[in-house]
Coordinates of C-alpha atoms and ligand atoms in Angstrom, one line a residue:
X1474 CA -80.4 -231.4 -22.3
X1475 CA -78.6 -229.2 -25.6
X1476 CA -80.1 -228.8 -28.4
X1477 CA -80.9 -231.5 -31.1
X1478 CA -79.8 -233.8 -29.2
X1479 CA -82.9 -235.9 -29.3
X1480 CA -86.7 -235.4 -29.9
X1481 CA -87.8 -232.9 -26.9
X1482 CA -91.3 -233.0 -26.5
X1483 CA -92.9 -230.2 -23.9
X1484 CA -94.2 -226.8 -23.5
X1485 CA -92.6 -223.7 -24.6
X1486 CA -92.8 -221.2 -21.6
X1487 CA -90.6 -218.2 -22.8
X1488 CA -89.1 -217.0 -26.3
X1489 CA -86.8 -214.1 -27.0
X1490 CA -84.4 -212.3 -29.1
X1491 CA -81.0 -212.6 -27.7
X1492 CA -79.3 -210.0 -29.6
X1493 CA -75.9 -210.4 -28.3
X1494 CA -76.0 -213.5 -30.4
X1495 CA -79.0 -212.9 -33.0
X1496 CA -80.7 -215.9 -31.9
X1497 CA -84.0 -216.8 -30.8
X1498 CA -84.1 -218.7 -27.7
X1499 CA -86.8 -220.8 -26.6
X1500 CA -87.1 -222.6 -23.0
X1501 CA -89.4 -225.6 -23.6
X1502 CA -90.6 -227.2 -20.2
X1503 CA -91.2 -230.7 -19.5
X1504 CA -91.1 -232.9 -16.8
X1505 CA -87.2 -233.2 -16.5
X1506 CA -87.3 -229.5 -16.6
X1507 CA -87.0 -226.3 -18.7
X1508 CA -84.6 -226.8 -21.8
X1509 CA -82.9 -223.9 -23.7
X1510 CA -83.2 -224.2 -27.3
X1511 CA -81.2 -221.5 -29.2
X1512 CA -82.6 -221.1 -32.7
X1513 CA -79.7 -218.8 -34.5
X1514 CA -81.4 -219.3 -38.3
X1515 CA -84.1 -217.4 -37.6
X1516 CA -84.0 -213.9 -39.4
X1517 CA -86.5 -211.0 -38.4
X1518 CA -87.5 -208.9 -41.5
X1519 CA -89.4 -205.8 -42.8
X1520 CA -90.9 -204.6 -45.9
X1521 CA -91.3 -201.8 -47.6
X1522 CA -93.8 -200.7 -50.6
X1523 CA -93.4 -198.1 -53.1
X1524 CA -94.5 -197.8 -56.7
X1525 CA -93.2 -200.9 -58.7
X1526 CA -91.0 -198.5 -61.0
X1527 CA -89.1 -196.8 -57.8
X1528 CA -88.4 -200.6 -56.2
X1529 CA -85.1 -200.7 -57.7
X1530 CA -83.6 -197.5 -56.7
X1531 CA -84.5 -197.9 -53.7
X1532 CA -83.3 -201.3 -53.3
X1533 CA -79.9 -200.4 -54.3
X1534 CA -79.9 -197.5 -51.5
X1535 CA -81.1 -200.1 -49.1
X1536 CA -78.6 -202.7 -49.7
X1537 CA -75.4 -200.0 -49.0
X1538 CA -76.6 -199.8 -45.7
X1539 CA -74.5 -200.6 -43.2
X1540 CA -77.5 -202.5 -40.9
X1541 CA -78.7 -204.3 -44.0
X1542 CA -77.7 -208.0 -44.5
X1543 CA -80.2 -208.3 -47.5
X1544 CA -82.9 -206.7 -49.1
X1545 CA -85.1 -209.1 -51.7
X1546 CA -88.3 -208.4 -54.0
X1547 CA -91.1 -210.5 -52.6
X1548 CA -95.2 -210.1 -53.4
X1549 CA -97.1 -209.7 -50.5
X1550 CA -100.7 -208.3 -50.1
X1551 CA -100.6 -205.2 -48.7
X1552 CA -104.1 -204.2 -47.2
X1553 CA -107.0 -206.3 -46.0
X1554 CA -108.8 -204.9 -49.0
X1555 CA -106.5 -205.3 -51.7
X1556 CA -107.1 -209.0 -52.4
X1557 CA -103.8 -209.1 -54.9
X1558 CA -100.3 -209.2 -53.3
X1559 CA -97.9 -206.2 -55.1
X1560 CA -94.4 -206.4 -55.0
X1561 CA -92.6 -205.0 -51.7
X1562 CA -89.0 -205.2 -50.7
X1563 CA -88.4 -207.7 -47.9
X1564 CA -85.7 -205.8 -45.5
X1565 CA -83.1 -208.4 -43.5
X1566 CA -81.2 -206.8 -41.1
X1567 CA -77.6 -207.7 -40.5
X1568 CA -78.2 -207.7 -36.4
X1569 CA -81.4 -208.4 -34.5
X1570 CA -81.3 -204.7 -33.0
X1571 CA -80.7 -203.0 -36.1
X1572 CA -84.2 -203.7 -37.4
X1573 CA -85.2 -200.5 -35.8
X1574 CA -82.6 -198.1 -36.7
X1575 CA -82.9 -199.4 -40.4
X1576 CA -86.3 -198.9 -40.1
X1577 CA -86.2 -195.5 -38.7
X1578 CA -83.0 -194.4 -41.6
X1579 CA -86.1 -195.5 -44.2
X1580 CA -89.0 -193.6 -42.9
X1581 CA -87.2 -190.1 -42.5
X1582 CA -85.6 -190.6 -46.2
X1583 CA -87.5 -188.1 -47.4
X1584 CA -86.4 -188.9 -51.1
X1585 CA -89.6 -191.5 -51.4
X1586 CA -92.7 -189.3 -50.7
X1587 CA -95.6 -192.7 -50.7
X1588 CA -93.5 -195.5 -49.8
X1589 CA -94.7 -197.2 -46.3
X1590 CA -93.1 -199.7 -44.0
X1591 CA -94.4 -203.2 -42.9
X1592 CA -93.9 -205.3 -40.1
X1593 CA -91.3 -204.1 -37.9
X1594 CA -92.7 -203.5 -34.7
X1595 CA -93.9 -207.2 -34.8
X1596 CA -92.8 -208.3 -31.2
X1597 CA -89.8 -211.6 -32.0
X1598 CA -92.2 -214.2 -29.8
X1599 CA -94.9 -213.3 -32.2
X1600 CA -92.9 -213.3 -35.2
X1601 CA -90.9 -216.4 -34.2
X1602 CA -94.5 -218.1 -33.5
X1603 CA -96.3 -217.1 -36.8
X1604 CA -92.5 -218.4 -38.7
X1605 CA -92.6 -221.3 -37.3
X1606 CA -96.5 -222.5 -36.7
X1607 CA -95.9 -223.0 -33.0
X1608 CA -97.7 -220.8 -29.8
X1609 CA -96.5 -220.2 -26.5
X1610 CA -97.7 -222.8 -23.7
X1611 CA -98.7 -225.1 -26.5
X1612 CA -97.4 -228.6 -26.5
X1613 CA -94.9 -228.5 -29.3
X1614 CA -92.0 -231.5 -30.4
X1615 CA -88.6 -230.1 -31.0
X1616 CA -86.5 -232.5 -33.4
X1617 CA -83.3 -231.8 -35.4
X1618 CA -83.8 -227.9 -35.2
X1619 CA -87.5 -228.4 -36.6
X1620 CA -90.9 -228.1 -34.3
X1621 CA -93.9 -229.6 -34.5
X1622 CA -96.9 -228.4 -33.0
X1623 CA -98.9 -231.4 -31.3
X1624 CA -102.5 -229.4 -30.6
X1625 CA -104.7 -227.2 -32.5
X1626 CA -104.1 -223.6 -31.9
X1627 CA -107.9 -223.2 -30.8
X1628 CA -108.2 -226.3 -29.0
X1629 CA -111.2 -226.0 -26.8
X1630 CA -109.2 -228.3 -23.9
X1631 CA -106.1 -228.7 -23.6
X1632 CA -103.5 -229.6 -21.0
X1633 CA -101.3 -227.1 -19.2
X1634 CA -97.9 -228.0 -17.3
X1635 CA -97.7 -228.0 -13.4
X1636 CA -94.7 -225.0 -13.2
X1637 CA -94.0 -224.6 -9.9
X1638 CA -94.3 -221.5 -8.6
X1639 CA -92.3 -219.4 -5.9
X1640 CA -93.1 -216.3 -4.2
X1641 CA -90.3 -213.3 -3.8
X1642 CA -90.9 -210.9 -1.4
X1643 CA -88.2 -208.5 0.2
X1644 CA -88.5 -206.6 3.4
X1645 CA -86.8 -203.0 3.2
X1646 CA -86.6 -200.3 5.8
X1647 CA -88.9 -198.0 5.5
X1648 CA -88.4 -194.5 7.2
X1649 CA -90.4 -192.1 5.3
X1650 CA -93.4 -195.4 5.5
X1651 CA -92.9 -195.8 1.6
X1652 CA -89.8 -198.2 0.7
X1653 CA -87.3 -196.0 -1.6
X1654 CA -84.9 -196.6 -4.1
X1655 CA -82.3 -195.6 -1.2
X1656 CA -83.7 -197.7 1.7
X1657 CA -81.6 -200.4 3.3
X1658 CA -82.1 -203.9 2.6
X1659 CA -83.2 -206.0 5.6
X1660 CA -84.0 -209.4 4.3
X1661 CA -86.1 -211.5 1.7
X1662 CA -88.0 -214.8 1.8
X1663 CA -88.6 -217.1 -1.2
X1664 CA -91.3 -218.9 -0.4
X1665 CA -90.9 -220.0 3.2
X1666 CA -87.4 -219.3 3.3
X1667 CA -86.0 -216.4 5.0
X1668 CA -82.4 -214.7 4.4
X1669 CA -81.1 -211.8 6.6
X1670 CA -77.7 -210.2 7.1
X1671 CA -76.3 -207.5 5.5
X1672 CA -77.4 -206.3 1.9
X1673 CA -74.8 -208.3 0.1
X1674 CA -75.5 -211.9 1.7
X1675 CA -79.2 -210.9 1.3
X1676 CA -78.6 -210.4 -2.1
X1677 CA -76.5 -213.5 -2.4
X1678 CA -79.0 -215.7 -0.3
X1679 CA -82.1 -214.3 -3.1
X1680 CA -80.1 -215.7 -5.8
X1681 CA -79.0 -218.9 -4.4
X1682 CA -82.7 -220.0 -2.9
X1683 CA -84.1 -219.3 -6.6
X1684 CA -81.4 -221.0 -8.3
X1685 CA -81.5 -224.1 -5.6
X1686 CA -85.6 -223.9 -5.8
X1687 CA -85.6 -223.4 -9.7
X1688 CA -88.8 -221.9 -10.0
X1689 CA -91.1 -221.9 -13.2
X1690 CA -92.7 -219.0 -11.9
X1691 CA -91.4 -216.4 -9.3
X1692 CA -94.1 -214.3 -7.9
X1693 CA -94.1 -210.8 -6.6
X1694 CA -96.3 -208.5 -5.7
X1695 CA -95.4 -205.4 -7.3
X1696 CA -92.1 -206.7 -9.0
X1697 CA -92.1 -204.4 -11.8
X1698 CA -92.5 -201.1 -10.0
X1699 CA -90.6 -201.7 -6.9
X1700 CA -89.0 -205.2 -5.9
X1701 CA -87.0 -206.0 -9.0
X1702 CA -85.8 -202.6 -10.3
X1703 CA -84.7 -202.3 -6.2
X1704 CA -82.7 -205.7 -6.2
X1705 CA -81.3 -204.4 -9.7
X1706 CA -80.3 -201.2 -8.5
X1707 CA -78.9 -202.7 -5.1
X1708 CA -76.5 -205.3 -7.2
X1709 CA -75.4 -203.0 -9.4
X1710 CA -74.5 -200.8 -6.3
X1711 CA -72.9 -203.1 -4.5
X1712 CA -71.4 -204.9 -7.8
X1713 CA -72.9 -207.6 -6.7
X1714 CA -74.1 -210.9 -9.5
X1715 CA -77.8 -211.3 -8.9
X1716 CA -79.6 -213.6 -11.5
X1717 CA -83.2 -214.3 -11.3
X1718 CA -83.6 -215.9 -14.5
X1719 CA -82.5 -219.0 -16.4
X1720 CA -80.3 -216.7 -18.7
X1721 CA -79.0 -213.8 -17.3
X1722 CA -81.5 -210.5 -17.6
X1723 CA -80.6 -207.2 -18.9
X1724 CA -82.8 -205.5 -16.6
X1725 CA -81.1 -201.8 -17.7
X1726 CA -83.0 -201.8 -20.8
X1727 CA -85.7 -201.4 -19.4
X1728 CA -87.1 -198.1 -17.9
X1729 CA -89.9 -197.0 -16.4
X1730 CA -91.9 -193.9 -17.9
X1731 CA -94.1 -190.9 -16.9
X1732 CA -96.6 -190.2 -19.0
X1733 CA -99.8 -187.6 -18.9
X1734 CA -103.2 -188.8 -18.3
X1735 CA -107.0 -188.2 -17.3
X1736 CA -105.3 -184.6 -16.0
X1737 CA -102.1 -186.0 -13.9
X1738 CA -98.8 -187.6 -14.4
X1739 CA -98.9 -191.5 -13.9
X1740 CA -95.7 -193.5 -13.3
X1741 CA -95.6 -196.5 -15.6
X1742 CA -93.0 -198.8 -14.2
X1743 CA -90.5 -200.7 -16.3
X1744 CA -91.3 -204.4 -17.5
X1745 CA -88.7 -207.0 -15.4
X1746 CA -88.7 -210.0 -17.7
X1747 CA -86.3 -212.9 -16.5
X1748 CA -85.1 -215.3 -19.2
X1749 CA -86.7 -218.8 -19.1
X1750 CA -88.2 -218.4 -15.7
X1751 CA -91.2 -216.4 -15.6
X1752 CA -91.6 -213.0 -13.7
X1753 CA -95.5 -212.3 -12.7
X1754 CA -96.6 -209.9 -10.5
X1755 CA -99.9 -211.2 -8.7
X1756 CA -101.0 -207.4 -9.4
X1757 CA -100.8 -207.8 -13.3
X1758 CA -104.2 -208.0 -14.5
X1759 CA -104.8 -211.4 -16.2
X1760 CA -102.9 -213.1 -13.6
X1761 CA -105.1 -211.4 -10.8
X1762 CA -108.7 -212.3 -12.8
X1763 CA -108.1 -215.6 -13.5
X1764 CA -104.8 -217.2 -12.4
X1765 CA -102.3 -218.9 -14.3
X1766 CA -105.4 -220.7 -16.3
X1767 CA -106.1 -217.4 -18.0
X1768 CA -103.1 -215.6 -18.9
X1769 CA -102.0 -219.0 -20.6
X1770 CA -105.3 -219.3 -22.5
X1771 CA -104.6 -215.9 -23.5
X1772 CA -100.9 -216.4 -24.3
X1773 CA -101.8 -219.9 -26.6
X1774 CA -104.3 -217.4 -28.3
X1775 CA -102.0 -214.2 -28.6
X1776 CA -98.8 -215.9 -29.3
X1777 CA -97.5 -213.3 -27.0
X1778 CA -94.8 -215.4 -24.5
X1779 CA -97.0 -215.7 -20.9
X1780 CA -94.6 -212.7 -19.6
X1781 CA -95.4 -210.4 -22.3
X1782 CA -98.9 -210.9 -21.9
X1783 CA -99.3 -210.7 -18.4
X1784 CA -98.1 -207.1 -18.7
X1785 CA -100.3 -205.7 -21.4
X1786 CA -104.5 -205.9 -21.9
X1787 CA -106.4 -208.9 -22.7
X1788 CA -107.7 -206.4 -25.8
X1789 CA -103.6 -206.6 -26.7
X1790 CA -104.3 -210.5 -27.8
X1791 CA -107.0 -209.3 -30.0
X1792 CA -105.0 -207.4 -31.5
X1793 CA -102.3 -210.2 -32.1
X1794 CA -104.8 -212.2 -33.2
X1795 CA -105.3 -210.2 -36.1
X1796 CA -101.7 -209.6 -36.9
X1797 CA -101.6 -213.2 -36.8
X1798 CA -104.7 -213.9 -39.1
X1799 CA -103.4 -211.4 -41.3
X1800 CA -100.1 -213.1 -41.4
X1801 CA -102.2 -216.2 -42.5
X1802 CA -103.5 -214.3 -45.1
X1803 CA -100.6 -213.3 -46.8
X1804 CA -101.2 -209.8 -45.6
X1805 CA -98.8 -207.1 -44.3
X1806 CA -98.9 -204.8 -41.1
X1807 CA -98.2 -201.4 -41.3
X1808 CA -96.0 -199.7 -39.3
X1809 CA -97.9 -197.5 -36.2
X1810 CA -95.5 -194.4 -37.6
X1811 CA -97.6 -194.4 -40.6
X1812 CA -100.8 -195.0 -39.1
X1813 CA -102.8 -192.2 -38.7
X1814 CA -104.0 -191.3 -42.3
X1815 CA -104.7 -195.0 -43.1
X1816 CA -107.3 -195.3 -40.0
X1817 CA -109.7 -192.9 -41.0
X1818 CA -111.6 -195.3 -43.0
X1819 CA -112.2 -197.5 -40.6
X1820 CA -112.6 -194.6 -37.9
X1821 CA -115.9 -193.4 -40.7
X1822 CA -117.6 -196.6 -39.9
X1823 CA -118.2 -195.6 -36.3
X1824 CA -118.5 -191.7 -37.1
X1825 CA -120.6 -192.2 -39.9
X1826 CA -123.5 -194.5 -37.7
X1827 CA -124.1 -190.8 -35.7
X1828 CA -121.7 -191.7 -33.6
X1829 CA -123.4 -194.6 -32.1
X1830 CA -121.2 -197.7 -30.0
X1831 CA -122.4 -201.1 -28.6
X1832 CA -121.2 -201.5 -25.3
X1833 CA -121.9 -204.8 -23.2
X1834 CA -124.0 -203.8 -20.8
X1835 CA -122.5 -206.6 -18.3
X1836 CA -119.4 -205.3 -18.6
X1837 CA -119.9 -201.9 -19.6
X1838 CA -117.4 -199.0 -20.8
X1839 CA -113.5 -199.6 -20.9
X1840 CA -111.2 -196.2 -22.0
X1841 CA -107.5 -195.9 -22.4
X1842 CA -107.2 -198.2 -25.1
X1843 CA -107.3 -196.4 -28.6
X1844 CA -105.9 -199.5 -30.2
X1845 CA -109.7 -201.1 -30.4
X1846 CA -111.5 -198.2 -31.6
X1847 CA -112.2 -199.7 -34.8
X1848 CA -113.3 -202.9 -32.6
X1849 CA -115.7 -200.3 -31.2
X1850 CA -118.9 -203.0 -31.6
X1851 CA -119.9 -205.5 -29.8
X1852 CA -118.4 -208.7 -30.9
X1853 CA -121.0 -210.7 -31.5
X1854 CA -122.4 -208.4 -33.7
X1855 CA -119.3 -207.8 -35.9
X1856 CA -119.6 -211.6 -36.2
X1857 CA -123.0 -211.7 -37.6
X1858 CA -123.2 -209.1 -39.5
X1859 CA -119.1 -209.2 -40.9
X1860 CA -118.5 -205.6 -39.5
X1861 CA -114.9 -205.3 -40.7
X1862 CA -112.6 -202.6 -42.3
X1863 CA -112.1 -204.5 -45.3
X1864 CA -115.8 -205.7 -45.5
X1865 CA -117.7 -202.2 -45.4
X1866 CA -118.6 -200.5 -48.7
X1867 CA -116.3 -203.5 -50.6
X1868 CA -116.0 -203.3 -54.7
X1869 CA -117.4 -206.6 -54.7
X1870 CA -120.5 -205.8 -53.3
X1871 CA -121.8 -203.6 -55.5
X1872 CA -125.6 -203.7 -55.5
X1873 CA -126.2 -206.4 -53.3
X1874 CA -124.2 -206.3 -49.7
X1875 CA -126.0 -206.6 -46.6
X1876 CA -127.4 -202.8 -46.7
X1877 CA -126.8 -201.3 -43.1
X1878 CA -130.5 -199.6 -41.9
X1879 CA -130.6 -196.4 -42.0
X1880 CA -127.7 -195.5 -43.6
X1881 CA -126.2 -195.7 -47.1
X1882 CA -123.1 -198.3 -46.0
X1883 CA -123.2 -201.9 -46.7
X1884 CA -121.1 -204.9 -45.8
X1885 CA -119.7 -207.5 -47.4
X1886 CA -121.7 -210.9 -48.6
X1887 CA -118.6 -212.7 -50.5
X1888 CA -115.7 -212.7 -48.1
X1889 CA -115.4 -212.6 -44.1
X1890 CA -113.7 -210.1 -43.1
X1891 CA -110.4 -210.4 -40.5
X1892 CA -112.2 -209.0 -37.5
X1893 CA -115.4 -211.5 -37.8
X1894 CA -112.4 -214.1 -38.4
X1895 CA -110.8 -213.2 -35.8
X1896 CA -113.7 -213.0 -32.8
X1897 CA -115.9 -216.2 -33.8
X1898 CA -113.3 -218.4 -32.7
X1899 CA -113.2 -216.4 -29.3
X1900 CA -116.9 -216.0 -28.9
X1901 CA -117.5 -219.9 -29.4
X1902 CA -114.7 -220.4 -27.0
X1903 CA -116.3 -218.2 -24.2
X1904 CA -119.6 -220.0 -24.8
X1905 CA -118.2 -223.5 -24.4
X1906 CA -115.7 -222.7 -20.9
X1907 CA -118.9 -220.8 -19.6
X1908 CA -120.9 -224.1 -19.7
X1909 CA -117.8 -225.9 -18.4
X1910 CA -117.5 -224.0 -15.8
X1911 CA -121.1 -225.0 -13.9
X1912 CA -120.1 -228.2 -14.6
X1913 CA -118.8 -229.8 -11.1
X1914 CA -115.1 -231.7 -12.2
X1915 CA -111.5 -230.7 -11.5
X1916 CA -110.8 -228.6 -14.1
X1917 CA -113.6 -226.4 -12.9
X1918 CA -111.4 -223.8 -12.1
X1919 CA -109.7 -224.1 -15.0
X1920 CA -112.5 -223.6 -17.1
X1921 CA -113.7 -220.5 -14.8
X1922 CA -110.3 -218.4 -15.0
X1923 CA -110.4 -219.1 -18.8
X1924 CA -114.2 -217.9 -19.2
X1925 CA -113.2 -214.8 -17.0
X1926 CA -110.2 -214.2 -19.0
X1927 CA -112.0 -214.4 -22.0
X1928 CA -114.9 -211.7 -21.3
X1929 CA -112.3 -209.4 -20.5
X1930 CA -110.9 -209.7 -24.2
X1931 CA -114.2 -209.1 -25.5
X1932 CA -114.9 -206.1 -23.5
X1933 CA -114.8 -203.3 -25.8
X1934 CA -112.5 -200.4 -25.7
X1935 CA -112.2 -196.9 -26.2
X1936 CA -109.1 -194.1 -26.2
X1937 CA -109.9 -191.2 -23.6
X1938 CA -110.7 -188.9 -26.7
X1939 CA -113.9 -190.9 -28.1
X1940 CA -116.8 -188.5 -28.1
X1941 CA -120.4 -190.7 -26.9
X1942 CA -123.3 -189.7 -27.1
X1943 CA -124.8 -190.5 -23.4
X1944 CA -127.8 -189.9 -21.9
X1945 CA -127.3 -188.9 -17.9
X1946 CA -130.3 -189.0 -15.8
X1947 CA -132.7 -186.3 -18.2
X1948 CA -130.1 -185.3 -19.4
X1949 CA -128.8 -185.6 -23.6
X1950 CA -124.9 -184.8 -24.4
X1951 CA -122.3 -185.7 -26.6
X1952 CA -118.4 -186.0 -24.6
X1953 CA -115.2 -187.5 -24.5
X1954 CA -115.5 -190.6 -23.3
X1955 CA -113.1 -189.6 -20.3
X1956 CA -115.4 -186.6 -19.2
X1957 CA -117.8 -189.2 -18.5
X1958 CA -115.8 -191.5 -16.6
X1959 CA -114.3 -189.2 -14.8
X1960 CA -117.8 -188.5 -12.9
X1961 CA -117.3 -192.0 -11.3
X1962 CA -113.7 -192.2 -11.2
X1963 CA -112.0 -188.6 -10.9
X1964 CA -108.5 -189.3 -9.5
X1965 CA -108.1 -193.5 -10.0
X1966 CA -108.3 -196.3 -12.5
X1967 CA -110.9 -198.6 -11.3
X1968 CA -114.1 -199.8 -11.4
X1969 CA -117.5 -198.3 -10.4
X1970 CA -120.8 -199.2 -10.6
X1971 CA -123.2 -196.9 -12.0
X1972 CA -126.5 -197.0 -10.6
X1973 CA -129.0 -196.9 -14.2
X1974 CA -128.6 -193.3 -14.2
X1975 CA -125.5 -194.0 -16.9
X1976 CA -127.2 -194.8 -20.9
X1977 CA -125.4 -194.8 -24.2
X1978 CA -126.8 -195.4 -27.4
X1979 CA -125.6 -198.4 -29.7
X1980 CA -127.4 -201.0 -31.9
X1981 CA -129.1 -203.9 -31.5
X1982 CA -128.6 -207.3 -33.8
X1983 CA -130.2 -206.0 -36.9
X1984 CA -128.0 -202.9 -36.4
X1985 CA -131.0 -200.7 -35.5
X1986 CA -130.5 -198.2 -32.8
X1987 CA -131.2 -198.9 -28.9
X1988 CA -130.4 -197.2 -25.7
X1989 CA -128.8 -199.4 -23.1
X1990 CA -128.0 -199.1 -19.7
X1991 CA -124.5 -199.3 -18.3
X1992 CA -123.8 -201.2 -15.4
X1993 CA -120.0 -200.7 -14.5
X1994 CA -117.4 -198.1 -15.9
X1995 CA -113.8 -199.0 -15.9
X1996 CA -110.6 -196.7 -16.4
X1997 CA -107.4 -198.2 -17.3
X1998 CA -103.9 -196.9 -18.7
X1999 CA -103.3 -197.6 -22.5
X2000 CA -100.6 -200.0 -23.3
X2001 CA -97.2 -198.8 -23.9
X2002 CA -97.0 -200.2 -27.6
X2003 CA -100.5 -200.1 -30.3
X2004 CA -100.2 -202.1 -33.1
X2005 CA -102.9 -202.2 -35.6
X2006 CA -103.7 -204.2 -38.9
Ligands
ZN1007 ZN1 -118.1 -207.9 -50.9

C-alpha cells in the first residue's frame, strides 16, 4: 500500500531516521501487512539558551553555518523549576545527521561562556512520537500524511497485533569450540527450514526464507554479539546482498565497544536493528522477563520503537517518560555534555538525608545505572510525598511545604513535580495487571509479562560509584555501592540472593529512617546513552 493512499489504520512497529533521504519512516502493521510510510516534513531540532541580549549574535553566527537550514527565536521553559519559558534559539539542521556536528561546532565555541544546549540527543522515534502525539505499538490511523492516535497513551488494556515471529539461527564451524569471526559457515535454519551448501548459497538461502516467510519478528539468540555482525561480515566478504530487514540495514554503523568495569574489560556488542522487521534477541532482557507482552507495554509507555527498547533497561523508559512529560510541559532537556554541574542539586537531596536510600526489599539493589540516581527512592514514596527535583526547597513554598523530618528540606504543596507525574501512572498500572494476572482468562499471560515488566522499571537504580551506608552481619560501613555487590557477585552480572545478613538504611512512608533487609542483589552494565531531565 504507498503512502496516502487511503486511510491506513494499524500499529506502528518500527520508526527511524532515514538520513540518506531526511525522512522519517514508519512501518505501520495491520492485517494485510506491514506498510512503509515515509514522513519527509518532519524536521529534528535543538535549542540553545543564552542571555536574551547575546541571542542575536549568536543567531547570526548560527545561521552561516554550513549544517544549519534555520535558526528561529522561540520561548521555551528551560528547567523544571523555572515555571516561565525564556527565549531560546530553535536550531534546524539542514540534514538529519548534521544535528550532531552542529551541535558539537556550538558547545566547543568558546566565544559564549553560559549558553547551554537542548534537546539533541533526543532519540528521532521519541522525538517523532512526542511531534506527532502517537506511540509505538499503539493503534494509530494514518490519513492524508496526518495520524491519529485511536487509544489512550496509558490505557490500562489494550490490544496488541499477532506479528509473527521467526527464529534465525546459524550453525558455524567451530574449531577452537567458540564460533569466530573467521569460522566457516555451515548452514542456517529459519524456523524449521534448513539451508546448507557453501557460504554463499547459505547466505542466499537466509535471505530468501526471511523474505519468502516475511517475519514481524526474527529471533536470535545472541544476534547482536555474534549471529548478525557474522552474516554482515560474511556478505560483505563474499560481496554478497544479504537483507534481513524490510529496508535495507546499514549494519556498519554500528560497532561494538569495550569498555571498563567492576575491575575488567566487558565487550558490549553492537545493536543490529533491521528496518521494519524487528530484530530481538531472546537474551535481551525485557524480552526474556516477560515476552513480547512486556517489552511492548514498555515501548507504548517509553515511546522508544520495540527494537530500541529491547536493547536498553526498563529504568531507560523511565527516563523517557520524563523527557516526554517534560516535553508536555513545555520544558527543555539539557544536553548530557552539560550535565554534570546542573545535577548537583538534585544529587543534595539524597546526600543531604545522611546518605540514606529506599530500596524495595523484594527486589533489592540494582548498580550500573547512574542515570536514576536522582530516582534513588522508592517510587511509591516519591509519589506521596512529591519527592522531585523541582519540588524540594521550591520558592513557592516558603513557610508552609511539607517539612521533611529531621531535616531542614521541604517539598512542594502547590505543584506536582515531574517525577511523582511521571511514576503514579506506572505504580497504578502495576497494581491493576498484578490483580489481573490471578485472574484465570486468556490474556493471563499477558497481564503477567506486563506486571513483571513493570516491577523491573520501578526497581531502583544506582551507578557503581554510590556510597551506602550498609549494615553487614555486626558490622556498620559506609561503601561504593559496587564494593558491596561485588561480595555476591565478584566476576559476573547477575543475581544473588543474600541470605538477611545484607541491611541498608532508607525511609519509611513518613520519610523517617528504617533499616531494611535486602533480599536479592543484582549487577548489570549501564546503558550506552544517559539522558536526564
Ligand atoms: Zn511549592
Amino acid at each position: 500500500m504507498g503512502t496516502g493512499e487511503t486511510a491506513t489504520h494499524g500499529w506502528i512497529i518500527d520508526a527511524y531516521g532515514d538520513y540518506d533521504r531526511d525522512a522519517m519512516v514508519l512501518w505501520l502493521w495491520n492485517e494485510q501487512g506491514a506498510h512503509r510510510i515515509e514522513d519527509p516534513r518532519f524536521l529534528p531540532t535543538f535549542f540553545l539558551h543564552a542571555p536574551p541580549s547575546e541571542l542575536p549574535a549568536i543567531r547570526r553566527r548560527i545561521e552561516i553555518l554550513d549544517g544549519v537550514r534555520e535558526v528561529r527565536e522561540v520561548d521555551r521553559r528551560i528547567a523544571l523549576e523555572d515555571e516561565d519559558p525564556r527565549p531560546v534559539l530553535e536550531i534546524v539542521p539542514r540534514h538529519y545527521r548534521d544535528i550532531h556536528g552542529v551541535a558539537h561546532i556550538l558547545d566547543s565555541n568558546g566565544g559564549y561562556l553560559d549558553h547551554r544546549l537542548f534537546n539533541v540527543d533526543l532519540r528521532f522515534s521519541q522525538r517523532y512520537a512526542m511531534e506527532r502525539g502517537i506511540f509505538p505499538m499503539g493503534l494509530v490511523r494514518y490519513a492524508n500524511g496526518r495520524w491519529t492516535p485511536e487509544e489512550e497513551h496509558f490505557a490500562l488494556d489494550y490490544p496488541l497485533p499477532p506479528l509473527r515471529r521467526s527464529l534465525l539461527d546459524i550453525h558455524v564451524d567451530n574449531p577452537m569450540g567458540m564460533p569466530r569471526m573467521q569460522d566457516r559457515l555451515l548452514g542456517a535454519r529459519v524456523d524449521e527450514d534448513a539451508v546448507d551448501g557453501d557460504e554463499e548459497s547459505i547466505l542466499k538461502g537466509i535471505g530468501e526464507l526471511v523474505r519468502s516467510k516475511d517475519p514481524d519478528v526474527l529471533l536470535t539468540d545472541g544476534g547482536d554479539a555474534f549471529t548478525m555482525p557474522y552474516l554482515a561480515r560474511k556478505a560483505a566478504e563474499l560481496g554478497a546482498d544479504l537483507q534481513l530487514g524490510r529496508d535495507p540495514e546499514r549494519f556498519a554503523e554500528r560497532k561494538g565497544k569495550s569498555y571498563f568495569t567492576y575491575g575488567k574489560i566487558v565487550y558490549k556488542p553492537g545493536q543490529y536493528i533491521l528496518r521494519g522487521r524487528l530484530h530481538l534477541d531472546r537474551g535481551h532482557f525485557a524480552y526474556r522477563e516477560s515476552d513480547f507482552a512486556g517489552l511492548a507495554e514498555l515501548s507504548r509507555l517509553s515511546t522508544l520503537t520495540p527494537q530500541e527498547q529491547a536493547r536498553l533497561t526498563p529504568g531507560t523508559a523511565i527516563t523517557a517518560m520524563q523527557v516526554n512529560q517534560a516535553h508536555r510541559d513545555g520544558c527543555l532537556v539539557l544536553w548530557k555534555k552539560n550535565r554534570p554541574e546542573e545535577f548537583k542539586s538534585a544529587e543534595d537531596l539524597l546526600r543531604g538525608d545522611r546518605g540514606g536510600f529506599i530500596f524495595e526489599p523484594e527486589v533489592g539493589l540494582h548498580e550500573g545505572l547512574y542515570e536514576l540516581d536522582f530516582f534513588a527512592l522508592y517510587p511509591s514514596i516519591m509519589v506521596s510525598c512529591n519527592i522531585s527535583a523541582e519540588t524540594l526547597d521550591c520558592p513557592c513554598c516558603r513557610l508552609d511545604g511539607r517539612a521533611v523530618p529531621d531535616l531542614r528540606y521541604r517539598l512542594c504543596t502547590r505543584r506536582l513535580g515531574l517525577i511523582p507525574r511521571v511514576l503514579k501512572p506506572v505504580i497504578e498500572r502495576r497494581r491493576y495487571y498484578k490483580r489481573m494476572k490471578g485472574e484465570p482468562g486468556p490474556l493471563q499471560e499477558v497481564y503477567r509479562g506486563r506486571d513483571t515488566i513493570l516491577k523491573w522499571l520501578l526497581v531502583t537504580c544506582f551507578s557503581a560509584d554510590t556510597l551506602v551506608p550498609y549494615r553487614f552481619g555486626e558490622d556498620y560501613r559506609i561503601d561504593r555501592i559496587d564494593a558491596i555487590v561485588d561480595r555476591y557477585l565478584p566476576d559476573r552480572a547477575g543475581v544473588a540472593e543474600c541470605r538477611g545478613e545484607l541491611r541498608v538504611f532508607g525511609y519509611d512512608a513518613d520519610l523517617h529512617p528504617v533499616e531494611k533487609r535486602v533480599a536479592k542483589v543484582v549487577k548489570a552494565p549501564a546503558p550506552r546513552e544517559l539522558l536526564k531531565v
